[in-house]
CSV table of C-alpha atoms (C1' of nucleotides) in Angstrom, one decimal:
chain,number,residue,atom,x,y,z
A,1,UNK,CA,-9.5,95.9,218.3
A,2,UNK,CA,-6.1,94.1,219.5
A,3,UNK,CA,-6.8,91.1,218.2
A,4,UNK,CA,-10.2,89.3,217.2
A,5,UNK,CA,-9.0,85.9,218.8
A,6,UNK,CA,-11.9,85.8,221.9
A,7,UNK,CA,-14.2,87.1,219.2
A,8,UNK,CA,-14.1,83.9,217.8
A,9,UNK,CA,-16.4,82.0,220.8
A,10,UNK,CA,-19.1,84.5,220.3
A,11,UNK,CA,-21.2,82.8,217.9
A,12,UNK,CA,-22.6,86.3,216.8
A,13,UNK,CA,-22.6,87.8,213.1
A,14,UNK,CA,-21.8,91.5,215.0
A,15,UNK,CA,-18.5,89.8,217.1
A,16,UNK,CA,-17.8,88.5,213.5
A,17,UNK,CA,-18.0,91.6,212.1
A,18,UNK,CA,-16.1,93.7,214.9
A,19,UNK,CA,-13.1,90.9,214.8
A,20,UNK,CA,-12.5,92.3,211.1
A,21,UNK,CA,-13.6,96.2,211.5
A,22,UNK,CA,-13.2,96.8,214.8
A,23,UNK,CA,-10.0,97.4,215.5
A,24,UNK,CA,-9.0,101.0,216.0
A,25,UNK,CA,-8.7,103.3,212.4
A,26,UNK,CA,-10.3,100.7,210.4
A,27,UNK,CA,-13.9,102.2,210.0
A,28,UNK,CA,-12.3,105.6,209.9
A,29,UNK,CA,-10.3,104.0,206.5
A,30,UNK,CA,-13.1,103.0,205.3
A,31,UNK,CA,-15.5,106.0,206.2
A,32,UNK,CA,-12.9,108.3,204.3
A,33,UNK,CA,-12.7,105.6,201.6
A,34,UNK,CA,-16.6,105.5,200.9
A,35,UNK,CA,-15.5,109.3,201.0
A,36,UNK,CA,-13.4,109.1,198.0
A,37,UNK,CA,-9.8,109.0,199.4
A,38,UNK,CA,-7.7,106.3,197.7
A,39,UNK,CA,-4.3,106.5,198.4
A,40,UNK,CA,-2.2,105.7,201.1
A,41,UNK,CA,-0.8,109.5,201.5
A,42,UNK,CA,-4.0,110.7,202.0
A,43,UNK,CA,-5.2,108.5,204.6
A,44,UNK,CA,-2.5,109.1,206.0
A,45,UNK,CA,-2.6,112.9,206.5
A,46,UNK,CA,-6.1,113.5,206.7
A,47,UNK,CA,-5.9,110.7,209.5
A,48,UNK,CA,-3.2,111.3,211.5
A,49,UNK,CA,-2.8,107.4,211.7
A,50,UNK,CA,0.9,105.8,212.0
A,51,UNK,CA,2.4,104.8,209.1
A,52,UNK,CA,2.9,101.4,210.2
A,53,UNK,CA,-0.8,100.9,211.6
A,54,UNK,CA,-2.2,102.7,207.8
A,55,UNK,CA,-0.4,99.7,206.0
A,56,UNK,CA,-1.2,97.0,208.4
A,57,UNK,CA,-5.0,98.5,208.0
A,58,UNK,CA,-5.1,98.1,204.0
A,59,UNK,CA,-3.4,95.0,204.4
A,60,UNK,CA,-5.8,93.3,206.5
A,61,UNK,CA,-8.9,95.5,204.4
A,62,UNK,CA,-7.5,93.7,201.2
A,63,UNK,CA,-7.5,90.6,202.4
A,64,UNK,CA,-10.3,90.6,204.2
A,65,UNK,CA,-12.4,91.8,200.4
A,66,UNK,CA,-13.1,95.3,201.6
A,67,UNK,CA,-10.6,97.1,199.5
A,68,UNK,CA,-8.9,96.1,196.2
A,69,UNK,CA,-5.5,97.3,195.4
A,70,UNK,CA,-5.8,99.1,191.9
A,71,UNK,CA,-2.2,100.0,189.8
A,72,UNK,CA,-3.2,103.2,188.6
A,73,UNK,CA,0.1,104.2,187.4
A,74,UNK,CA,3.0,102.3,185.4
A,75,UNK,CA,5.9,104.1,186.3
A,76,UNK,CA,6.5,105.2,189.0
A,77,UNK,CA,4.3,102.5,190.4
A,78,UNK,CA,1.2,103.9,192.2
A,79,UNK,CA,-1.4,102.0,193.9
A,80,UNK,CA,-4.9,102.9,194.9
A,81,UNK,CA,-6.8,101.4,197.4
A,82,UNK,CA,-10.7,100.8,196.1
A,83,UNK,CA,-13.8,100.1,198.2
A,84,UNK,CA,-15.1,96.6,196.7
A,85,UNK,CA,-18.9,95.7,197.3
A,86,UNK,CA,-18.1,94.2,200.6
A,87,UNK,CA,-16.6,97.5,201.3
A,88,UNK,CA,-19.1,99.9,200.5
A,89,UNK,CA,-21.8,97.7,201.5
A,90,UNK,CA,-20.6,99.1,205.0
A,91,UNK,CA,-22.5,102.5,204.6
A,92,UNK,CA,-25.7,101.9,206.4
A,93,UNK,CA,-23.3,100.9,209.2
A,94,UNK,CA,-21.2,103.7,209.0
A,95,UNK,CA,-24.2,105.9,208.6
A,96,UNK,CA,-26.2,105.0,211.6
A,97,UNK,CA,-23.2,105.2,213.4
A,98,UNK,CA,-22.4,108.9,212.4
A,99,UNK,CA,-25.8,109.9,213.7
A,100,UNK,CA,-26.0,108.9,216.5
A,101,UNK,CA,-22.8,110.5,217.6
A,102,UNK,CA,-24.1,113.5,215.7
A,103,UNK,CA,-27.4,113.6,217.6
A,104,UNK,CA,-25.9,112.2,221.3
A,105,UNK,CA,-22.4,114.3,221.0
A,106,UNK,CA,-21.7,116.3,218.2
A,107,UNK,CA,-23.3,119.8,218.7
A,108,UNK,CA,-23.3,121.0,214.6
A,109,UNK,CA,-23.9,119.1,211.6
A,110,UNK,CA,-21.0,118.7,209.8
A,111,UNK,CA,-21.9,116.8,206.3
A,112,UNK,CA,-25.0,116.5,204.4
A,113,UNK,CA,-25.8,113.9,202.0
A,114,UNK,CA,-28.8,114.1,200.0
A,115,UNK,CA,-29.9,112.2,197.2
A,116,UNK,CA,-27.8,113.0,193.8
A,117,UNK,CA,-30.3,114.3,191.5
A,118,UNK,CA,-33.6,114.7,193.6
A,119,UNK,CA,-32.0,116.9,196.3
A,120,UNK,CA,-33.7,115.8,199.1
A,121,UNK,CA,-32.1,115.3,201.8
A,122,UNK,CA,-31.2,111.2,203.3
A,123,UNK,CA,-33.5,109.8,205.9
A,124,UNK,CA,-32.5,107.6,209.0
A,125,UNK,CA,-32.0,104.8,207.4
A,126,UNK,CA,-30.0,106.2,203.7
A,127,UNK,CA,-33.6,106.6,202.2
A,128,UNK,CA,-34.8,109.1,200.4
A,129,UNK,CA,-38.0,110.7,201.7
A,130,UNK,CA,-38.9,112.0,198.7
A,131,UNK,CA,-38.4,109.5,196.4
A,132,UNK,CA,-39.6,106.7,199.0
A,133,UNK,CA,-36.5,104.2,197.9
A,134,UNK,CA,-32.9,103.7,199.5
A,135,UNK,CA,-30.4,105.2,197.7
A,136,UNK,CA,-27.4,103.5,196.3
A,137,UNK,CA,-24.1,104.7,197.7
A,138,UNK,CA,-23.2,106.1,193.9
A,139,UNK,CA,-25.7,108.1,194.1
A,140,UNK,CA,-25.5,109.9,197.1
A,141,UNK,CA,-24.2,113.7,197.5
A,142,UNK,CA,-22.3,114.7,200.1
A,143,UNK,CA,-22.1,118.5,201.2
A,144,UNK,CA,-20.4,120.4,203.9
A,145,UNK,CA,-22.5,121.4,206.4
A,146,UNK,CA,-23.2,124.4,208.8
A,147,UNK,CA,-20.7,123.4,211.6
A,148,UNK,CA,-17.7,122.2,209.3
A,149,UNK,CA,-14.6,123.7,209.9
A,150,UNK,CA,-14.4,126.4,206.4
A,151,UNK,CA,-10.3,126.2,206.6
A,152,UNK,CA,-8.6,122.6,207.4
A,153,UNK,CA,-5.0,122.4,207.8
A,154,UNK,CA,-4.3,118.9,205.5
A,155,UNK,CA,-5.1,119.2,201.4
A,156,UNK,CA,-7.7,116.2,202.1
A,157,UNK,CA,-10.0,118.3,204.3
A,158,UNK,CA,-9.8,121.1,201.9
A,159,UNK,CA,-10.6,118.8,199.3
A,160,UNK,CA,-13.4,117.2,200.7
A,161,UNK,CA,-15.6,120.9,201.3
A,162,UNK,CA,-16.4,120.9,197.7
A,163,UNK,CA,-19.7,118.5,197.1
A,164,UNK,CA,-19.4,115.5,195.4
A,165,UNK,CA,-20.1,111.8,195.0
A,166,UNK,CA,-19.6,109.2,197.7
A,167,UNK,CA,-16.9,106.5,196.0
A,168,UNK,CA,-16.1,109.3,193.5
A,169,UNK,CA,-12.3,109.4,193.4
A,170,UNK,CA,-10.9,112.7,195.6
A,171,UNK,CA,-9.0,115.1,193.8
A,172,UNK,CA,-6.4,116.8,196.6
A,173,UNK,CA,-4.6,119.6,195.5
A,174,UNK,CA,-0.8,119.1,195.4
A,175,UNK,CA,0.4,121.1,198.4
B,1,UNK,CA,-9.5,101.3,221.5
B,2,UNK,CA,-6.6,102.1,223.1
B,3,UNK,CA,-7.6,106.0,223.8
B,4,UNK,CA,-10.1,108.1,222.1
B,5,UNK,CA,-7.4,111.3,221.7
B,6,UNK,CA,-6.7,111.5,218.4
B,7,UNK,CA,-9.7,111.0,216.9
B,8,UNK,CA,-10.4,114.2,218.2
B,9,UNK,CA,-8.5,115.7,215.6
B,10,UNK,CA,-11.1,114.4,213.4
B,11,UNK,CA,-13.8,116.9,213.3
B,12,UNK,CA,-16.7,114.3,212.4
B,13,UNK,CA,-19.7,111.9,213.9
B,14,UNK,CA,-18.2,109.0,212.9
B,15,UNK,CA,-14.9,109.7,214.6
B,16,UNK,CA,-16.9,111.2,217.3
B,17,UNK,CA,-18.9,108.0,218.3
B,18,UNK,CA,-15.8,105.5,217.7
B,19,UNK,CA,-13.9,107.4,220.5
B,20,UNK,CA,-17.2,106.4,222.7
B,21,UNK,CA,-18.3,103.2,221.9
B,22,UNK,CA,-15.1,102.1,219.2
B,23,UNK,CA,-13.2,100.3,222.5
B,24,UNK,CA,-12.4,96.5,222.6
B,25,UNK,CA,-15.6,94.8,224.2
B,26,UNK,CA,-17.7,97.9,224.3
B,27,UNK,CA,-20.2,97.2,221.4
B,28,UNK,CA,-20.3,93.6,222.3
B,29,UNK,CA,-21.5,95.1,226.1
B,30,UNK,CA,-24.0,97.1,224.5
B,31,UNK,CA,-25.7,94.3,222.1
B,32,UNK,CA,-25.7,92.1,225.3
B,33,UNK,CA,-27.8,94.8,227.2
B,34,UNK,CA,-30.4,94.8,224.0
B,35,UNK,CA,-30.3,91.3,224.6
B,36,UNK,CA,-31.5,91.8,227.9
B,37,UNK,CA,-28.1,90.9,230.0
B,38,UNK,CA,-27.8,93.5,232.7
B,39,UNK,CA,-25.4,91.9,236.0
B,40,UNK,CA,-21.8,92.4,235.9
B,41,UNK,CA,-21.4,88.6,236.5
B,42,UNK,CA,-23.5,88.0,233.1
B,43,UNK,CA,-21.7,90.0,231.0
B,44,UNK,CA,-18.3,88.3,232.6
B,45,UNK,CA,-19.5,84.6,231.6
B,46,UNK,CA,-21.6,85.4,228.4
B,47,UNK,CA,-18.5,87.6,226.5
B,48,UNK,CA,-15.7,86.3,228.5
B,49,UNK,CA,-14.0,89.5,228.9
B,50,UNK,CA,-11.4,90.5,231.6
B,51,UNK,CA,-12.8,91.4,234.6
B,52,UNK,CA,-10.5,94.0,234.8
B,53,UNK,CA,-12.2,95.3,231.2
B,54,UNK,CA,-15.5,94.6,232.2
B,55,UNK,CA,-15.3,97.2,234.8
B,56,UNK,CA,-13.5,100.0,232.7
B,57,UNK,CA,-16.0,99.4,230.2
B,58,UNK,CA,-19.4,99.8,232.7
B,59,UNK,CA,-17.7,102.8,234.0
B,60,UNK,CA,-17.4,104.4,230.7
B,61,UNK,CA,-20.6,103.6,229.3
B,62,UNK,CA,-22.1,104.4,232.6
B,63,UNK,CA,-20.7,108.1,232.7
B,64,UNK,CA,-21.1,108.6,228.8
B,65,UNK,CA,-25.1,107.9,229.7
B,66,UNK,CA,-25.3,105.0,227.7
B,67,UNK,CA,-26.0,102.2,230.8
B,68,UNK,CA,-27.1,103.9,234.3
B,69,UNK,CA,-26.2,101.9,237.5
B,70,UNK,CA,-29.6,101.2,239.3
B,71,UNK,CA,-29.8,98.9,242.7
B,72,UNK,CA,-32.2,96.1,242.8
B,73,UNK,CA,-31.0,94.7,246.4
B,74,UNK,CA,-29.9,96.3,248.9
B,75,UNK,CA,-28.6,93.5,251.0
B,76,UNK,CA,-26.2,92.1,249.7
B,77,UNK,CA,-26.1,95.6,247.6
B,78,UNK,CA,-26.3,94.3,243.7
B,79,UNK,CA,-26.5,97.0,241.0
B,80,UNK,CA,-27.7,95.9,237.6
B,81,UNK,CA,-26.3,98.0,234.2
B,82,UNK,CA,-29.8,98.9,231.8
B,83,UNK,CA,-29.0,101.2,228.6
B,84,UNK,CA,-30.8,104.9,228.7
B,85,UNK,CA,-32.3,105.9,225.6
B,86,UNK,CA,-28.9,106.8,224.2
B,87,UNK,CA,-27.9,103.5,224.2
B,88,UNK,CA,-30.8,101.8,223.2
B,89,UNK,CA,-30.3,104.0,220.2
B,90,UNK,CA,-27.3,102.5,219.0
B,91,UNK,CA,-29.7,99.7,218.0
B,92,UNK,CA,-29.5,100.4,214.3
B,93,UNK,CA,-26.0,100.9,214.2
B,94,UNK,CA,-25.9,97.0,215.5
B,95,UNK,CA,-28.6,95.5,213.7
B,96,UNK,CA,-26.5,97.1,210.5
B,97,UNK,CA,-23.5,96.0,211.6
B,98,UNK,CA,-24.6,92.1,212.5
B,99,UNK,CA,-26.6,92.3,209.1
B,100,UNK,CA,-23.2,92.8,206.9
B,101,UNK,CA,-21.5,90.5,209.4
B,102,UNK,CA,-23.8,87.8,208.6
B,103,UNK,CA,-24.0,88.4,204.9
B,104,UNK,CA,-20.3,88.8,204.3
B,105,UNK,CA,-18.7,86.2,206.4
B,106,UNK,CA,-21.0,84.1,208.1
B,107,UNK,CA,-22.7,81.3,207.1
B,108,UNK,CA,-25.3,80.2,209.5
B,109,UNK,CA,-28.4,82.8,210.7
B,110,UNK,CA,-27.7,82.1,214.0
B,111,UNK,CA,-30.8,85.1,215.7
B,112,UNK,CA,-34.2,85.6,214.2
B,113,UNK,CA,-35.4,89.5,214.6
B,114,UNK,CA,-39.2,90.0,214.7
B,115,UNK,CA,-42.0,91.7,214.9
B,116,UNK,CA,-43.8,90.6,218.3
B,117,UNK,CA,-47.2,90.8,218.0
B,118,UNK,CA,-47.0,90.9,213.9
B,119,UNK,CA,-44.8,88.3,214.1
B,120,UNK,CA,-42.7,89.5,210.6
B,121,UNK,CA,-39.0,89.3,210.3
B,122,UNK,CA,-38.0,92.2,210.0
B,123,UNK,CA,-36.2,94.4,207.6
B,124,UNK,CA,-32.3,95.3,206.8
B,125,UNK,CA,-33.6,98.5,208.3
B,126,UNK,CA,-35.5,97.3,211.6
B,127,UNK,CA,-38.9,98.3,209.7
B,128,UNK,CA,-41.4,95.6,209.7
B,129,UNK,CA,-42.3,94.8,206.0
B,130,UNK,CA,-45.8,93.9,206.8
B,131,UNK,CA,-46.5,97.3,209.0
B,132,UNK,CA,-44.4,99.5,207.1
B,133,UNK,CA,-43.1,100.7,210.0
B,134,UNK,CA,-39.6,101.4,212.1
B,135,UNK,CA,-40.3,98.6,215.0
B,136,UNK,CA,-39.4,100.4,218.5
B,137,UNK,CA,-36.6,98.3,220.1
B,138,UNK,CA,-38.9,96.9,222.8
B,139,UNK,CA,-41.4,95.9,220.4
B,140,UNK,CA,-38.4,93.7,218.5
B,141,UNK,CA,-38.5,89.8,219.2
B,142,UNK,CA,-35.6,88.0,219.0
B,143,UNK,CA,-35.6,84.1,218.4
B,144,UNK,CA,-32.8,81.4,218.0
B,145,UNK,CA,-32.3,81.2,214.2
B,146,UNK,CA,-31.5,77.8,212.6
B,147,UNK,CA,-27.3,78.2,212.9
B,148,UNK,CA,-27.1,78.6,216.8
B,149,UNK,CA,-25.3,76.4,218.7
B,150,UNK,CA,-28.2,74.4,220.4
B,151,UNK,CA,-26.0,73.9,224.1
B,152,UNK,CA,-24.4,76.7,224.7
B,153,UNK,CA,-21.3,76.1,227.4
B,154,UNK,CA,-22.5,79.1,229.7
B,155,UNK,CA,-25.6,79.9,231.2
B,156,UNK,CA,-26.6,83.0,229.9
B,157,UNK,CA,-26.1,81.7,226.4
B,158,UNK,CA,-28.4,79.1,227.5
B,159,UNK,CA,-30.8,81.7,228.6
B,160,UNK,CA,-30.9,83.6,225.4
B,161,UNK,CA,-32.2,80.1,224.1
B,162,UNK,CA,-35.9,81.6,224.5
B,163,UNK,CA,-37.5,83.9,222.7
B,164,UNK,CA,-37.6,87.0,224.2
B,165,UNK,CA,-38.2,90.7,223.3
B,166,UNK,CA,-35.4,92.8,223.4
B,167,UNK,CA,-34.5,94.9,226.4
B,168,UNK,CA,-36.9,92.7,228.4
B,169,UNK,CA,-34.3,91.6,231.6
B,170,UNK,CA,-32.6,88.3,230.8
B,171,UNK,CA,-33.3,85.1,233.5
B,172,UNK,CA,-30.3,83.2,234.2
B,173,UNK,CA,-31.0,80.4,235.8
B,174,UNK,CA,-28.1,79.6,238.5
B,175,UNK,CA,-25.6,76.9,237.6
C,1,DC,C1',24.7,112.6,190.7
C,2,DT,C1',21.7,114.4,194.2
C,3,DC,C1',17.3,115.5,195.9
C,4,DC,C1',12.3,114.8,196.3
C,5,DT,C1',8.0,112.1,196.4
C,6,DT,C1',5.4,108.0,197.3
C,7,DG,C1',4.8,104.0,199.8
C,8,DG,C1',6.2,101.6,202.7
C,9,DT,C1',9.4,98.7,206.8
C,10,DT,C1',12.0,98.7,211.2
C,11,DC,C1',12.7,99.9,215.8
C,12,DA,C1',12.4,101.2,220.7
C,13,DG,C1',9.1,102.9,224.2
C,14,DT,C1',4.6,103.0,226.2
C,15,DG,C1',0.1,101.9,227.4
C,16,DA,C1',-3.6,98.7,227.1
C,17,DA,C1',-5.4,94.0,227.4
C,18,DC,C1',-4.9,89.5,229.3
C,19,DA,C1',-5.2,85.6,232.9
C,20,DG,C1',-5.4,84.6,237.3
C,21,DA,C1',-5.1,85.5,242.2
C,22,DC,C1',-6.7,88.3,245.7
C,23,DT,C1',-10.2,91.3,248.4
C,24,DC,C1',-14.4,92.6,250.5
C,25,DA,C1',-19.3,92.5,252.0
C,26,DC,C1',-22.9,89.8,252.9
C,27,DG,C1',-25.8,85.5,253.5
C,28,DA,C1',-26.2,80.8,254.3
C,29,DT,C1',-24.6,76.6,256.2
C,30,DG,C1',-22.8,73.4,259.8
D,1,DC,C1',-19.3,80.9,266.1
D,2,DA,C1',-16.4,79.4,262.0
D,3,DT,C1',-16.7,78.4,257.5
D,4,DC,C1',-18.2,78.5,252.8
D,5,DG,C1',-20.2,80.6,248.7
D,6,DT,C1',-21.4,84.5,245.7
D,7,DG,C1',-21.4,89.0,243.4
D,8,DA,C1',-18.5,92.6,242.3
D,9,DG,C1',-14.9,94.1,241.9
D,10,DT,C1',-9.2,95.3,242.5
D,11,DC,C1',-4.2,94.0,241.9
D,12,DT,C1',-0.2,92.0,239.5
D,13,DG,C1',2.9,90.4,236.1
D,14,DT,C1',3.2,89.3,231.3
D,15,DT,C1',2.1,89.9,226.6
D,16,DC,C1',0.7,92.5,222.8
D,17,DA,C1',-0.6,96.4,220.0
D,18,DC,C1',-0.2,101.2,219.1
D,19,DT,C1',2.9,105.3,218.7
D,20,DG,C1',6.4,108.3,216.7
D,21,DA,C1',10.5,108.6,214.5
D,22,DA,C1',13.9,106.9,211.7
D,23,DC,C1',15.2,104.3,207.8
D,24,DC,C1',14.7,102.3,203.0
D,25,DA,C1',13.7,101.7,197.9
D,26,DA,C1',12.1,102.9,193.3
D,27,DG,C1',11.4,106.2,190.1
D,28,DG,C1',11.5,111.0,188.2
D,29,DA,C1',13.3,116.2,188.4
D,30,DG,C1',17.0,119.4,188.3
DNA sequence: CTCCTTGGTTCAGTGAACAGACTCACGATG
DNA sequence: CATCGTGAGTCTGTTCACTGAACCAAGGAG
């Protein structure tokens, strides 16, 4: 948000918290990181962010211990930008946050996630009804729902129809 | 932040709430209502927001049906801002939120959550361990934890001092 | 050598946030 | 009656961040 400067007289762990993730596009970086995007060109097309915002974003995210910036290529050099613990511990968060714009706003259910293995779909809270426990990020499935749009216009979107693994690394289809 | 419009492009909850409550200020305006701040002047001294913000914000969360404007005076008219059930929803989403704040950069506990009546702490969830149970949001005490600043410079600080249960209206005393 | 891709940086324009002064309605005070 | 104080804003000039577009660099591909 701007800048987290009056944050700082809060005395609050959530103003602490918004001074580093609230500022505009960060949680959407790291929803579509816990997602499985890693590299800076697709943020940047499935988000429609600035370029210069995107790299002032992972800058701060590195720093900050949310992401870690991963060589994943020699030559040419190529980066990747990985969700650390801090990072993905951000899921309930991001979670809770997705429904309740789902259930106050959003009119169809766009992604499932259900619990890799059992099935079942996640509870409230990331728990597993079935099973009774929470359900570590790894192991969560995520699956287009009923209201998704079946044709997006960027690779990412297409890429991200097919079910798969939260923090499993995306595979986007050169264009 | 800044304007909501592009996220529109996004086609998800997550992207879907941030355009409502993702603004500078406006999360920090809902926690304070939990807390049980609801005059314009409170939220003014307690966040030390821009007047100019403060009222942007009110009007936005009061037309998106999170606050509704309700008159306790009629002379001198004086309206007072209290969160609907949609915005006493977004509970979770801040207890989350100040829960990774806390763990990731603060030091100090600085707010106790409990159950009243059962008088556990309660969980990273807002269940009560001892009851087993999701606490509703008015049944949620909140007491100063060890890390708070003991004299806080403004008043309503000072007034969030006692224990009190969430939603319950704050007392300021005057200055 | 020239073009293309990836991952940026630089730049000017715009809109939002900021601090502080001003307004307005009403009640209390002298 | 004139003045002061208070709650709830609005107005104004400045600063700052976001935006889109252009530019840059390193390493292949043709």
């Amino acid at each position: 948000m701007a800048l987290g400067k009056d944050y700082a007289t809060q005395d609050c762990s959530i103003a602490r918290a918004l001074e580093i993730v609230g500022e505009r596009w960060t949680l959407l970086i790291v929803r579509d990181a816990l997602y499985g995007v890693r590299r800076y060109n697709d943020f940047l097309v499935h988000l429609g962010i600035p370029r210069a915002v995107l790299a002032a974003r992972l800058q701060t995210l590195t720093t900050e211990g949310i992401l870690v910036k991963h060589r994943y290529q020699q030559s040419p050099p190529r980066d990747e930008y990985v969700l650390t613990e801090r990072g993905t511990a951000l899921w309930p968060t991001l979670r809770s946050l997705g429904l309740w714009g789902r259930e106050h706003f959003g009119e169809r259910k766009l992604r499932v996630f259900r619990h890799a293995g059992c099935g079942t779909e996640l509870g409230a809270y990331g728990e597993c009804p079935a099973c009774g426990t929470v359900v570590p990020v790894a192991d969560v499935e995520m699956v287009p729902g009923p209201g998704v749009d079946p044709h997006p216009a960027d690779p990412v979107g297409r890429a991200l129809l097919r079910p798969k693994r939260l923090l499993e690394p995306l595979e986007v289809e050169p264009a």
